mmCIF file with all atom_site columns, C-alpha atoms in Angstrom:
data_model
loop_
_atom_site.group_PDB
_atom_site.id
_atom_site.type_symbol
_atom_site.label_atom_id
_atom_site.label_alt_id
_atom_site.label_comp_id
_atom_site.label_asym_id
_atom_site.label_entity_id
_atom_site.label_seq_id
_atom_site.pdbx_PDB_ins_code
_atom_site.Cartn_x
_atom_site.Cartn_y
_atom_site.Cartn_z
_atom_site.occupancy
_atom_site.B_iso_or_equiv
_atom_site.pdbx_formal_charge
_atom_site.auth_seq_id
_atom_site.auth_comp_id
_atom_site.auth_asym_id
_atom_site.auth_atom_id
_atom_site.pdbx_PDB_model_num
ATOM 1   C CA . MET A 1 1   ? 14.458  38.669 41.711 1.00 76.00 ? 1   MET A CA 1
ATOM 2   C CA . LYS A 1 2   ? 12.265  40.743 43.976 1.00 91.00 ? 2   LYS A CA 1
ATOM 3   C CA . PRO A 1 3   ? 8.704   39.530 44.695 1.00 87.00 ? 3   PRO A CA 1
ATOM 4   C CA . ASN A 1 4   ? 7.137   42.525 42.935 1.00 91.00 ? 4   ASN A CA 1
ATOM 5   C CA . GLN A 1 5   ? 9.241   41.890 39.847 1.00 96.00 ? 5   GLN A CA 1
ATOM 6   C CA . LEU A 1 6   ? 8.255   38.226 39.745 1.00 96.00 ? 6   LEU A CA 1
ATOM 7   C CA . GLU A 1 7   ? 4.593   39.107 40.182 1.00 96.00 ? 7   GLU A CA 1
ATOM 8   C CA . GLU A 1 8   ? 4.789   41.571 37.279 1.00 97.00 ? 8   GLU A CA 1
ATOM 9   C CA . ARG A 1 9   ? 6.525   38.953 35.169 1.00 97.00 ? 9   ARG A CA 1
ATOM 10  C CA . LEU A 1 10  ? 3.775   36.431 35.941 1.00 98.00 ? 10  LEU A CA 1
ATOM 11  C CA . ILE A 1 11  ? 1.075   38.957 35.060 1.00 97.00 ? 11  ILE A CA 1
ATOM 12  C CA . LYS A 1 12  ? 2.837   39.742 31.770 1.00 98.00 ? 12  LYS A CA 1
ATOM 13  C CA . PHE A 1 13  ? 3.072   36.003 31.029 1.00 98.00 ? 13  PHE A CA 1
ATOM 14  C CA . SER A 1 14  ? -0.668  35.602 31.661 1.00 98.00 ? 14  SER A CA 1
ATOM 15  C CA . VAL A 1 15  ? -1.512  38.565 29.434 1.00 98.00 ? 15  VAL A CA 1
ATOM 16  C CA . ASP A 1 16  ? 0.747   37.271 26.660 1.00 97.00 ? 16  ASP A CA 1
ATOM 17  C CA . VAL A 1 17  ? -0.923  33.849 26.796 1.00 97.00 ? 17  VAL A CA 1
ATOM 18  C CA . ILE A 1 18  ? -4.381  35.460 26.610 1.00 96.00 ? 18  ILE A CA 1
ATOM 19  C CA . LEU A 1 19  ? -3.316  37.537 23.601 1.00 95.00 ? 19  LEU A CA 1
ATOM 20  C CA . LEU A 1 20  ? -1.862  34.472 21.868 1.00 94.00 ? 20  LEU A CA 1
ATOM 21  C CA . CYS A 1 21  ? -5.075  32.549 22.511 1.00 93.00 ? 21  CYS A CA 1
ATOM 22  C CA . LYS A 1 22  ? -7.086  35.223 20.707 1.00 90.00 ? 22  LYS A CA 1
ATOM 23  C CA . THR A 1 23  ? -5.379  34.163 17.468 1.00 86.00 ? 23  THR A CA 1
ATOM 24  C CA . ILE A 1 24  ? -6.134  30.430 17.710 1.00 87.00 ? 24  ILE A CA 1
ATOM 25  C CA . ASP A 1 25  ? -8.707  28.847 15.389 1.00 83.00 ? 25  ASP A CA 1
ATOM 26  C CA . LYS A 1 26  ? -12.123 27.798 16.635 1.00 85.00 ? 26  LYS A CA 1
ATOM 27  C CA . SER A 1 27  ? -11.838 24.018 16.292 1.00 91.00 ? 27  SER A CA 1
ATOM 28  C CA . PHE A 1 28  ? -13.020 21.860 19.180 1.00 95.00 ? 28  PHE A CA 1
ATOM 29  C CA . ALA A 1 29  ? -9.455  20.877 20.125 1.00 94.00 ? 29  ALA A CA 1
ATOM 30  C CA . SER A 1 30  ? -8.229  24.474 19.989 1.00 93.00 ? 30  SER A CA 1
ATOM 31  C CA . GLU A 1 31  ? -11.048 25.797 22.113 1.00 94.00 ? 31  GLU A CA 1
ATOM 32  C CA . HIS A 1 32  ? -10.711 22.988 24.652 1.00 96.00 ? 32  HIS A CA 1
ATOM 33  C CA . LEU A 1 33  ? -6.958  23.406 25.075 1.00 97.00 ? 33  LEU A CA 1
ATOM 34  C CA . THR A 1 34  ? -7.061  27.195 24.875 1.00 96.00 ? 34  THR A CA 1
ATOM 35  C CA . LYS A 1 35  ? -9.573  27.523 27.689 1.00 96.00 ? 35  LYS A CA 1
ATOM 36  C CA . GLN A 1 36  ? -7.460  25.247 29.867 1.00 98.00 ? 36  GLN A CA 1
ATOM 37  C CA . LEU A 1 37  ? -4.274  27.132 28.948 1.00 97.00 ? 37  LEU A CA 1
ATOM 38  C CA . ILE A 1 38  ? -5.824  30.437 29.988 1.00 97.00 ? 38  ILE A CA 1
ATOM 39  C CA . ARG A 1 39  ? -6.968  28.914 33.294 1.00 98.00 ? 39  ARG A CA 1
ATOM 40  C CA . SER A 1 40  ? -3.588  27.384 34.119 1.00 98.00 ? 40  SER A CA 1
ATOM 41  C CA . SER A 1 41  ? -1.433  30.333 33.035 1.00 97.00 ? 41  SER A CA 1
ATOM 42  C CA . THR A 1 42  ? -3.499  32.932 34.890 1.00 97.00 ? 42  THR A CA 1
ATOM 43  C CA . SER A 1 43  ? -3.685  30.698 37.953 1.00 97.00 ? 43  SER A CA 1
ATOM 44  C CA . VAL A 1 44  ? 0.070   31.039 38.403 1.00 97.00 ? 44  VAL A CA 1
ATOM 45  C CA . ALA A 1 45  ? -0.055  34.799 38.985 1.00 96.00 ? 45  ALA A CA 1
ATOM 46  C CA . LEU A 1 46  ? -3.118  34.504 41.205 1.00 96.00 ? 46  LEU A CA 1
ATOM 47  C CA . ASN A 1 47  ? -1.606  31.777 43.388 1.00 96.00 ? 47  ASN A CA 1
ATOM 48  C CA . TYR A 1 48  ? 1.696   33.619 43.612 1.00 96.00 ? 48  TYR A CA 1
ATOM 49  C CA . GLY A 1 49  ? -0.202  36.648 44.902 1.00 94.00 ? 49  GLY A CA 1
ATOM 50  C CA . GLU A 1 50  ? -1.691  34.428 47.587 1.00 94.00 ? 50  GLU A CA 1
ATOM 51  C CA . ALA A 1 51  ? 1.707   32.895 48.382 1.00 94.00 ? 51  ALA A CA 1
ATOM 52  C CA . ARG A 1 52  ? 3.176   36.337 48.999 1.00 92.00 ? 52  ARG A CA 1
ATOM 53  C CA . SER A 1 53  ? 0.695   36.876 51.789 1.00 89.00 ? 53  SER A CA 1
ATOM 54  C CA . GLY A 1 54  ? 0.958   33.351 53.151 1.00 83.00 ? 54  GLY A CA 1
ATOM 55  C CA . GLU A 1 55  ? 0.362   32.949 56.848 1.00 86.00 ? 55  GLU A CA 1
ATOM 56  C CA . SER A 1 56  ? 3.276   30.572 57.305 1.00 90.00 ? 56  SER A CA 1
ATOM 57  C CA . THR A 1 57  ? 6.164   29.001 55.433 1.00 91.00 ? 57  THR A CA 1
ATOM 58  C CA . LYS A 1 58  ? 4.017   25.909 54.949 1.00 93.00 ? 58  LYS A CA 1
ATOM 59  C CA . ASP A 1 59  ? 1.228   28.021 53.416 1.00 93.00 ? 59  ASP A CA 1
ATOM 60  C CA . PHE A 1 60  ? 3.742   29.848 51.208 1.00 94.00 ? 60  PHE A CA 1
ATOM 61  C CA . LEU A 1 61  ? 5.220   26.569 49.979 1.00 96.00 ? 61  LEU A CA 1
ATOM 62  C CA . HIS A 1 62  ? 1.798   25.105 49.272 1.00 96.00 ? 62  HIS A CA 1
ATOM 63  C CA . LYS A 1 63  ? 0.818   28.035 47.025 1.00 96.00 ? 63  LYS A CA 1
ATOM 64  C CA . MET A 1 64  ? 4.220   28.054 45.333 1.00 97.00 ? 64  MET A CA 1
ATOM 65  C CA . LYS A 1 65  ? 3.890   24.349 44.544 1.00 97.00 ? 65  LYS A CA 1
ATOM 66  C CA . ILE A 1 66  ? 0.433   24.926 43.087 1.00 97.00 ? 66  ILE A CA 1
ATOM 67  C CA . SER A 1 67  ? 1.899   27.689 40.918 1.00 97.00 ? 67  SER A CA 1
ATOM 68  C CA . LEU A 1 68  ? 4.665   25.364 39.770 1.00 98.00 ? 68  LEU A CA 1
ATOM 69  C CA . LYS A 1 69  ? 2.113   22.676 38.816 1.00 98.00 ? 69  LYS A CA 1
ATOM 70  C CA . GLU A 1 70  ? 0.145   25.238 36.828 1.00 98.00 ? 70  GLU A CA 1
ATOM 71  C CA . LEU A 1 71  ? 3.305   26.393 35.042 1.00 98.00 ? 71  LEU A CA 1
ATOM 72  C CA . ARG A 1 72  ? 4.103   22.818 34.078 1.00 98.00 ? 72  ARG A CA 1
ATOM 73  C CA . GLU A 1 73  ? 0.536   22.289 32.889 1.00 98.00 ? 73  GLU A CA 1
ATOM 74  C CA . SER A 1 74  ? 0.734   25.443 30.764 1.00 98.00 ? 74  SER A CA 1
ATOM 75  C CA . TYR A 1 75  ? 4.016   24.297 29.249 1.00 98.00 ? 75  TYR A CA 1
ATOM 76  C CA . VAL A 1 76  ? 2.689   20.863 28.289 1.00 98.00 ? 76  VAL A CA 1
ATOM 77  C CA . ASN A 1 77  ? -0.507  22.408 26.926 1.00 98.00 ? 77  ASN A CA 1
ATOM 78  C CA . MET A 1 78  ? 1.464   24.723 24.630 1.00 97.00 ? 78  MET A CA 1
ATOM 79  C CA . LYS A 1 79  ? 3.663   21.813 23.489 1.00 97.00 ? 79  LYS A CA 1
ATOM 80  C CA . ILE A 1 80  ? 0.536   19.792 22.614 1.00 96.00 ? 80  ILE A CA 1
ATOM 81  C CA . GLN A 1 81  ? -0.919  22.705 20.670 1.00 95.00 ? 81  GLN A CA 1
ATOM 82  C CA . LYS A 1 82  ? 2.401   23.220 18.913 1.00 94.00 ? 82  LYS A CA 1
ATOM 83  C CA . GLY A 1 83  ? 2.625   19.545 17.979 1.00 95.00 ? 83  GLY A CA 1
ATOM 84  C CA . ALA A 1 84  ? -0.931  19.514 16.657 1.00 94.00 ? 84  ALA A CA 1
ATOM 85  C CA . GLY A 1 85  ? -0.370  22.720 14.699 1.00 92.00 ? 85  GLY A CA 1
ATOM 86  C CA . LEU A 1 86  ? -3.152  24.522 16.548 1.00 92.00 ? 86  LEU A CA 1
ATOM 87  C CA . ILE A 1 87  ? -1.114  27.663 17.248 1.00 89.00 ? 87  ILE A CA 1
ATOM 88  C CA . LEU A 1 88  ? 0.051   29.152 13.981 1.00 86.00 ? 88  LEU A CA 1
ATOM 89  C CA . ASN A 1 89  ? 1.994   32.047 15.504 1.00 89.00 ? 89  ASN A CA 1
ATOM 90  C CA . THR A 1 90  ? 5.053   29.892 16.181 1.00 91.00 ? 90  THR A CA 1
ATOM 91  C CA . GLN A 1 91  ? 7.331   32.835 16.959 1.00 95.00 ? 91  GLN A CA 1
ATOM 92  C CA . ASP A 1 92  ? 5.172   34.018 19.871 1.00 95.00 ? 92  ASP A CA 1
ATOM 93  C CA . LEU A 1 93  ? 4.584   30.432 20.938 1.00 96.00 ? 93  LEU A CA 1
ATOM 94  C CA . GLU A 1 94  ? 8.329   29.731 21.135 1.00 97.00 ? 94  GLU A CA 1
ATOM 95  C CA . ARG A 1 95  ? 8.842   32.939 23.100 1.00 98.00 ? 95  ARG A CA 1
ATOM 96  C CA . LEU A 1 96  ? 6.135   31.930 25.584 1.00 98.00 ? 96  LEU A CA 1
ATOM 97  C CA . LEU A 1 97  ? 7.523   28.410 25.915 1.00 98.00 ? 97  LEU A CA 1
ATOM 98  C CA . ASP A 1 98  ? 10.901  29.933 26.788 1.00 98.00 ? 98  ASP A CA 1
ATOM 99  C CA . LYS A 1 99  ? 9.329   32.335 29.317 1.00 98.00 ? 99  LYS A CA 1
ATOM 100 C CA . ASN A 1 100 ? 7.392   29.449 30.805 1.00 98.00 ? 100 ASN A CA 1
ATOM 101 C CA . ASN A 1 101 ? 10.570  27.388 31.183 1.00 98.00 ? 101 ASN A CA 1
ATOM 102 C CA . GLN A 1 102 ? 12.339  30.297 32.876 1.00 98.00 ? 102 GLN A CA 1
ATOM 103 C CA . LEU A 1 103 ? 9.451   30.711 35.310 1.00 98.00 ? 103 LEU A CA 1
ATOM 104 C CA . ILE A 1 104 ? 9.511   26.991 36.117 1.00 98.00 ? 104 ILE A CA 1
ATOM 105 C CA . SER A 1 105 ? 13.207  27.316 36.995 1.00 98.00 ? 105 SER A CA 1
ATOM 106 C CA . ILE A 1 106 ? 12.529  30.329 39.215 1.00 97.00 ? 106 ILE A CA 1
ATOM 107 C CA . PHE A 1 107 ? 9.763   28.502 41.081 1.00 97.00 ? 107 PHE A CA 1
ATOM 108 C CA . VAL A 1 108 ? 11.815  25.328 41.534 1.00 97.00 ? 108 VAL A CA 1
ATOM 109 C CA . THR A 1 109 ? 14.660  27.374 43.011 1.00 96.00 ? 109 THR A CA 1
ATOM 110 C CA . SER A 1 110 ? 12.331  29.390 45.253 1.00 95.00 ? 110 SER A CA 1
ATOM 111 C CA . ILE A 1 111 ? 10.650  26.264 46.564 1.00 96.00 ? 111 ILE A CA 1
ATOM 112 C CA . LYS A 1 112 ? 13.999  24.606 47.289 1.00 96.00 ? 112 LYS A CA 1
ATOM 113 C CA . THR A 1 113 ? 15.228  27.709 49.093 1.00 93.00 ? 113 THR A CA 1
ATOM 114 C CA . ALA A 1 114 ? 12.079  28.091 51.189 1.00 91.00 ? 114 ALA A CA 1
ATOM 115 C CA . SER A 1 115 ? 12.048  24.361 51.992 1.00 92.00 ? 115 SER A CA 1
ATOM 116 C CA . SER A 1 116 ? 15.595  24.430 53.336 1.00 91.00 ? 116 SER A CA 1
ATOM 117 C CA . LYS A 1 117 ? 14.802  27.135 55.899 1.00 76.00 ? 117 LYS A CA 1
#
């Protein structure tokens, strides 16, 4: 996958998470987890943008690893909300969980490849 394509995919993921979060109820737990989910999911695209203009391989890897952590955090957050029944749109939630998993795989592979150079 080309860097521009991945960046667009990450932006789309962030937008989809934001749109899903608009439909969540206003309970304390929902608001707490939703705010964190928006922060972690949007952080991935932002950090990837920084990684693309990294000054060195070490800098690139650092930003990629941060993005991977944020993807994992987003995934766990959505699983918690799913388990607690906080996100009622289960179809969109399942789709986002699958997208998130795919992105995790892409980042793991990219990090391994860059680390072996």
